[in-house]
């Protein structure tokens, strides 16, 4: 089980990313657009840098829903590889069976 502080940090990042999502998207659109002047694009980049660091969605980490493990997480299930294996062997994941030939 991951430390509670790490799990809370991830929740904080999710909330911040959701809060600033529209502003972030607008500023990025202006910064990448060729239609705007160089000054406007530069101002948009400066505004992006002034947003909170954790509001950037790329700072979020996929974690196992059960254990909170940050690595080896299957995005399809939202679980760490060890939990996927345990649950698959127990028959708790529909459609997943142990290979045998």
Short mmCIF file of N, CA and C in Angstrom, two decimals:
data_model
loop_
_atom_site.label_atom_id
_atom_site.label_comp_id
_atom_site.label_asym_id
_atom_site.label_seq_id
_atom_site.Cartn_x
_atom_site.Cartn_y
_atom_site.Cartn_z
N UNK A 1 0.84 -1.18 0.00
CA UNK A 1 0.00 0.00 0.00
C UNK A 1 0.88 1.24 0.00
N UNK A 2 0.54 2.16 -0.86
CA UNK A 2 1.29 3.40 -0.96
C UNK A 2 1.02 4.28 0.26
N UNK A 3 1.95 5.18 0.50
CA UNK A 3 1.76 6.12 1.61
C UNK A 3 0.56 7.01 1.32
N UNK A 4 -0.16 7.33 2.36
CA UNK A 4 -1.35 8.17 2.21
C UNK A 4 -1.01 9.56 1.68
N UNK A 5 0.18 10.06 2.03
CA UNK A 5 0.59 11.38 1.55
C UNK A 5 0.71 11.39 0.03
N UNK A 6 1.22 10.29 -0.54
CA UNK A 6 1.37 10.22 -1.98
C UNK A 6 0.01 10.14 -2.67
N UNK A 7 -0.91 9.39 -2.07
CA UNK A 7 -2.25 9.28 -2.64
C UNK A 7 -2.97 10.62 -2.57
N UNK A 8 -2.80 11.34 -1.46
CA UNK A 8 -3.43 12.65 -1.31
C UNK A 8 -2.84 13.65 -2.29
N UNK A 9 -1.54 13.53 -2.55
CA UNK A 9 -0.89 14.42 -3.51
C UNK A 9 -1.48 14.21 -4.90
N UNK A 10 -1.73 12.95 -5.27
CA UNK A 10 -2.34 12.66 -6.56
C UNK A 10 -3.75 13.22 -6.65
N UNK A 11 -4.51 13.12 -5.57
CA UNK A 11 -5.86 13.68 -5.56
C UNK A 11 -5.82 15.19 -5.73
N UNK A 12 -4.85 15.82 -5.08
CA UNK A 12 -4.69 17.27 -5.19
C UNK A 12 -4.38 17.66 -6.63
N UNK A 13 -3.53 16.86 -7.28
CA UNK A 13 -3.18 17.14 -8.67
C UNK A 13 -4.39 16.99 -9.58
N UNK A 14 -5.21 15.97 -9.31
CA UNK A 14 -6.42 15.77 -10.12
C UNK A 14 -7.37 16.96 -9.99
N UNK A 15 -7.55 17.42 -8.75
CA UNK A 15 -8.45 18.55 -8.52
C UNK A 15 -7.93 19.82 -9.20
N UNK A 16 -6.63 20.08 -9.07
CA UNK A 16 -6.05 21.27 -9.69
C UNK A 16 -6.14 21.20 -11.21
N UNK A 17 -5.88 20.03 -11.76
CA UNK A 17 -5.95 19.87 -13.22
C UNK A 17 -7.37 20.11 -13.71
N UNK A 18 -8.35 19.63 -12.95
CA UNK A 18 -9.75 19.84 -13.33
C UNK A 18 -10.13 21.31 -13.21
N UNK A 19 -9.63 21.96 -12.17
CA UNK A 19 -9.96 23.35 -11.93
C UNK A 19 -9.42 24.27 -13.03
N UNK A 20 -8.20 24.01 -13.49
CA UNK A 20 -7.56 24.88 -14.46
C UNK A 20 -7.63 24.33 -15.89
N UNK A 21 -8.41 23.29 -16.13
CA UNK A 21 -8.43 22.62 -17.44
C UNK A 21 -8.83 23.57 -18.56
N UNK A 22 -9.88 24.35 -18.35
CA UNK A 22 -10.34 25.22 -19.43
C UNK A 22 -9.33 26.34 -19.69
N UNK A 23 -8.82 26.94 -18.63
CA UNK A 23 -7.84 28.02 -18.80
C UNK A 23 -6.57 27.49 -19.46
N UNK A 24 -6.15 26.31 -19.05
CA UNK A 24 -4.96 25.68 -19.60
C UNK A 24 -5.13 25.43 -21.10
N UNK A 25 -6.31 24.89 -21.47
CA UNK A 25 -6.58 24.60 -22.88
C UNK A 25 -6.62 25.88 -23.71
N UNK A 26 -7.24 26.92 -23.18
CA UNK A 26 -7.31 28.19 -23.91
C UNK A 26 -5.92 28.78 -24.14
N UNK A 27 -5.12 28.81 -23.09
CA UNK A 27 -3.78 29.38 -23.22
C UNK A 27 -2.91 28.56 -24.16
N UNK A 28 -3.04 27.25 -24.11
CA UNK A 28 -2.26 26.41 -25.01
C UNK A 28 -2.68 26.63 -26.46
N UNK A 29 -3.98 26.79 -26.67
CA UNK A 29 -4.46 27.03 -28.03
C UNK A 29 -3.89 28.32 -28.59
N UNK A 30 -3.84 29.36 -27.76
CA UNK A 30 -3.28 30.64 -28.20
C UNK A 30 -1.77 30.50 -28.44
N UNK A 31 -1.09 29.80 -27.53
CA UNK A 31 0.36 29.67 -27.63
C UNK A 31 0.77 28.89 -28.88
N UNK A 32 -0.04 27.94 -29.31
CA UNK A 32 0.30 27.11 -30.46
C UNK A 32 -0.25 27.65 -31.77
N UNK A 33 -1.16 28.59 -31.69
CA UNK A 33 -1.83 29.10 -32.89
C UNK A 33 -0.92 30.02 -33.70
N UNK A 34 -0.94 29.83 -35.01
CA UNK A 34 -0.17 30.70 -35.89
C UNK A 34 -0.97 31.95 -36.25
N UNK A 35 -2.24 31.96 -35.91
CA UNK A 35 -3.10 33.10 -36.22
C UNK A 35 -2.80 34.32 -35.36
N UNK A 36 -2.32 34.07 -34.13
CA UNK A 36 -2.06 35.16 -33.21
C UNK A 36 -0.66 35.73 -33.43
N UNK A 37 -0.49 36.95 -32.97
CA UNK A 37 0.82 37.61 -33.12
C UNK A 37 1.82 36.99 -32.15
N UNK A 38 3.08 37.28 -32.40
CA UNK A 38 4.14 36.75 -31.54
C UNK A 38 3.99 37.25 -30.11
N UNK A 39 3.55 38.49 -29.95
CA UNK A 39 3.39 39.06 -28.61
C UNK A 39 2.29 38.32 -27.85
N UNK A 40 1.18 38.04 -28.54
CA UNK A 40 0.08 37.33 -27.89
C UNK A 40 0.49 35.90 -27.51
N UNK A 41 1.22 35.25 -28.41
CA UNK A 41 1.67 33.89 -28.12
C UNK A 41 2.65 33.87 -26.95
N UNK A 42 3.52 34.86 -26.91
CA UNK A 42 4.48 34.95 -25.81
C UNK A 42 3.77 35.22 -24.49
N UNK A 43 2.76 36.08 -24.53
CA UNK A 43 1.99 36.37 -23.31
C UNK A 43 1.25 35.12 -22.83
N UNK A 44 0.76 34.32 -23.77
CA UNK A 44 0.07 33.08 -23.39
C UNK A 44 1.04 32.10 -22.75
N UNK A 45 2.25 32.02 -23.29
CA UNK A 45 3.26 31.14 -22.69
C UNK A 45 3.63 31.60 -21.28
N UNK A 46 3.75 32.90 -21.11
CA UNK A 46 4.06 33.44 -19.77
C UNK A 46 2.92 33.12 -18.79
N UNK A 47 1.69 33.24 -19.26
CA UNK A 47 0.54 32.94 -18.40
C UNK A 47 0.50 31.47 -18.04
N UNK A 48 0.89 30.61 -18.99
CA UNK A 48 0.94 29.17 -18.71
C UNK A 48 1.97 28.87 -17.62
N UNK A 49 3.09 29.57 -17.66
CA UNK A 49 4.13 29.34 -16.67
C UNK A 49 3.71 29.83 -15.28
N UNK A 50 2.77 30.77 -15.23
CA UNK A 50 2.33 31.29 -13.94
C UNK A 50 1.26 30.43 -13.29
N UNK A 51 0.68 29.50 -14.06
CA UNK A 51 -0.30 28.58 -13.47
C UNK A 51 0.41 27.67 -12.46
N UNK A 52 -0.33 27.13 -11.49
CA UNK A 52 0.31 26.21 -10.54
C UNK A 52 0.92 25.01 -11.27
N UNK A 53 2.05 24.58 -10.80
CA UNK A 53 2.78 23.50 -11.45
C UNK A 53 1.95 22.21 -11.52
N UNK A 54 1.24 21.91 -10.44
CA UNK A 54 0.46 20.68 -10.40
C UNK A 54 -0.84 20.76 -11.18
N UNK A 55 -1.14 21.90 -11.78
CA UNK A 55 -2.35 21.99 -12.59
C UNK A 55 -2.13 21.41 -13.98
N UNK A 56 -0.89 21.12 -14.32
CA UNK A 56 -0.58 20.50 -15.61
C UNK A 56 -0.97 19.02 -15.56
N UNK A 57 -1.83 18.57 -16.47
CA UNK A 57 -2.29 17.18 -16.40
C UNK A 57 -1.19 16.15 -16.61
N UNK A 58 -0.07 16.52 -17.20
CA UNK A 58 0.99 15.54 -17.41
C UNK A 58 1.72 15.19 -16.12
N UNK A 59 1.47 15.92 -15.05
CA UNK A 59 2.12 15.61 -13.78
C UNK A 59 1.38 14.52 -13.00
N UNK A 60 0.21 14.12 -13.50
CA UNK A 60 -0.53 13.07 -12.83
C UNK A 60 0.09 11.72 -13.15
N UNK A 61 -0.01 10.83 -12.18
CA UNK A 61 0.59 9.51 -12.32
C UNK A 61 -0.52 8.46 -12.22
N UNK A 62 -0.52 7.48 -13.12
CA UNK A 62 -1.48 6.39 -13.01
C UNK A 62 -1.10 5.54 -11.81
N UNK A 63 -2.09 5.25 -10.97
CA UNK A 63 -1.85 4.44 -9.79
C UNK A 63 -2.86 3.32 -9.71
N UNK A 64 -2.47 2.24 -9.05
CA UNK A 64 -3.36 1.11 -8.83
C UNK A 64 -4.51 1.56 -7.93
N UNK A 65 -5.72 1.18 -8.29
CA UNK A 65 -6.90 1.58 -7.52
C UNK A 65 -6.93 0.90 -6.15
N UNK A 66 -6.30 -0.25 -6.03
CA UNK A 66 -6.34 -0.99 -4.76
C UNK A 66 -5.14 -0.66 -3.88
N UNK A 67 -3.94 -0.79 -4.44
CA UNK A 67 -2.73 -0.63 -3.63
C UNK A 67 -2.11 0.75 -3.71
N UNK A 68 -2.38 1.49 -4.79
CA UNK A 68 -1.77 2.80 -4.97
C UNK A 68 -0.40 2.73 -5.61
N UNK A 69 0.00 1.54 -6.07
CA UNK A 69 1.32 1.38 -6.69
C UNK A 69 1.41 2.21 -7.96
N UNK A 70 2.50 3.02 -8.12
CA UNK A 70 2.59 3.92 -9.27
C UNK A 70 3.15 3.27 -10.53
N UNK A 71 3.82 2.16 -10.41
CA UNK A 71 4.45 1.55 -11.58
C UNK A 71 3.81 0.22 -11.91
N UNK A 72 3.92 -0.18 -13.15
CA UNK A 72 3.36 -1.46 -13.58
C UNK A 72 1.85 -1.46 -13.52
N UNK A 73 1.23 -0.35 -13.88
CA UNK A 73 -0.23 -0.23 -13.81
C UNK A 73 -0.82 -0.45 -15.19
N UNK A 74 -1.79 -1.35 -15.27
CA UNK A 74 -2.52 -1.58 -16.51
C UNK A 74 -3.61 -0.53 -16.62
N UNK A 75 -3.55 0.30 -17.64
CA UNK A 75 -4.54 1.36 -17.81
C UNK A 75 -5.93 0.78 -18.08
N UNK A 76 -5.97 -0.37 -18.74
CA UNK A 76 -7.24 -1.00 -19.08
C UNK A 76 -8.04 -1.37 -17.83
N UNK A 77 -7.33 -1.78 -16.78
CA UNK A 77 -7.99 -2.21 -15.55
C UNK A 77 -7.85 -1.20 -14.42
N UNK A 78 -6.85 -0.34 -14.49
CA UNK A 78 -6.59 0.59 -13.40
C UNK A 78 -5.98 -0.10 -12.20
N UNK A 79 -5.32 -1.23 -12.44
CA UNK A 79 -4.73 -2.02 -11.38
C UNK A 79 -3.26 -2.29 -11.68
N UNK A 80 -2.49 -2.55 -10.62
CA UNK A 80 -1.10 -2.92 -10.78
C UNK A 80 -1.02 -4.35 -11.31
N UNK A 81 0.10 -4.68 -11.91
CA UNK A 81 0.25 -5.98 -12.56
C UNK A 81 0.05 -7.15 -11.59
N UNK A 82 0.51 -7.00 -10.36
CA UNK A 82 0.36 -8.07 -9.38
C UNK A 82 -1.11 -8.29 -9.03
N UNK A 83 -1.86 -7.21 -8.89
CA UNK A 83 -3.29 -7.31 -8.58
C UNK A 83 -4.07 -7.87 -9.77
N UNK A 84 -3.67 -7.50 -10.98
CA UNK A 84 -4.33 -8.06 -12.17
C UNK A 84 -4.14 -9.57 -12.18
N UNK A 85 -2.92 -10.01 -11.88
CA UNK A 85 -2.62 -11.44 -11.86
C UNK A 85 -3.44 -12.17 -10.80
N UNK A 86 -3.45 -11.62 -9.57
CA UNK A 86 -4.22 -12.24 -8.48
C UNK A 86 -5.69 -12.34 -8.83
N UNK A 87 -6.26 -11.24 -9.29
CA UNK A 87 -7.68 -11.20 -9.58
C UNK A 87 -8.04 -12.07 -10.79
N UNK A 88 -7.14 -12.15 -11.77
CA UNK A 88 -7.39 -12.99 -12.94
C UNK A 88 -7.40 -14.46 -12.54
N UNK A 89 -6.46 -14.87 -11.70
CA UNK A 89 -6.41 -16.26 -11.26
C UNK A 89 -7.62 -16.60 -10.41
N UNK A 90 -8.13 -15.62 -9.66
CA UNK A 90 -9.31 -15.86 -8.81
C UNK A 90 -10.60 -15.78 -9.61
N UNK A 91 -10.50 -15.38 -10.89
CA UNK A 91 -11.69 -15.28 -11.74
C UNK A 91 -12.52 -14.04 -11.47
N UNK A 92 -11.92 -13.01 -10.90
CA UNK A 92 -12.64 -11.79 -10.55
C UNK A 92 -12.66 -10.76 -11.68
N UNK A 93 -11.88 -11.00 -12.75
CA UNK A 93 -11.89 -10.10 -13.90
C UNK A 93 -12.55 -10.85 -15.06
N UNK A 94 -13.70 -10.38 -15.51
CA UNK A 94 -14.40 -11.09 -16.59
C UNK A 94 -13.60 -11.12 -17.88
N UNK A 95 -13.58 -12.28 -18.52
CA UNK A 95 -12.93 -12.42 -19.80
C UNK A 95 -11.45 -12.73 -19.74
N UNK A 96 -10.86 -12.74 -18.57
CA UNK A 96 -9.43 -13.03 -18.41
C UNK A 96 -9.29 -14.44 -17.85
N UNK A 97 -8.55 -15.28 -18.58
CA UNK A 97 -8.31 -16.65 -18.10
C UNK A 97 -6.82 -16.93 -18.18
N UNK A 98 -6.39 -17.90 -17.43
CA UNK A 98 -4.99 -18.31 -17.44
C UNK A 98 -4.73 -19.08 -18.72
N UNK A 99 -3.64 -18.74 -19.37
CA UNK A 99 -3.29 -19.42 -20.62
C UNK A 99 -2.82 -20.84 -20.31
N UNK A 100 -3.32 -21.79 -21.07
CA UNK A 100 -2.83 -23.17 -20.95
C UNK A 100 -2.96 -23.86 -22.29
N UNK A 101 -1.95 -24.62 -22.67
CA UNK A 101 -1.98 -25.32 -23.95
C UNK A 101 -1.25 -26.63 -23.86
#
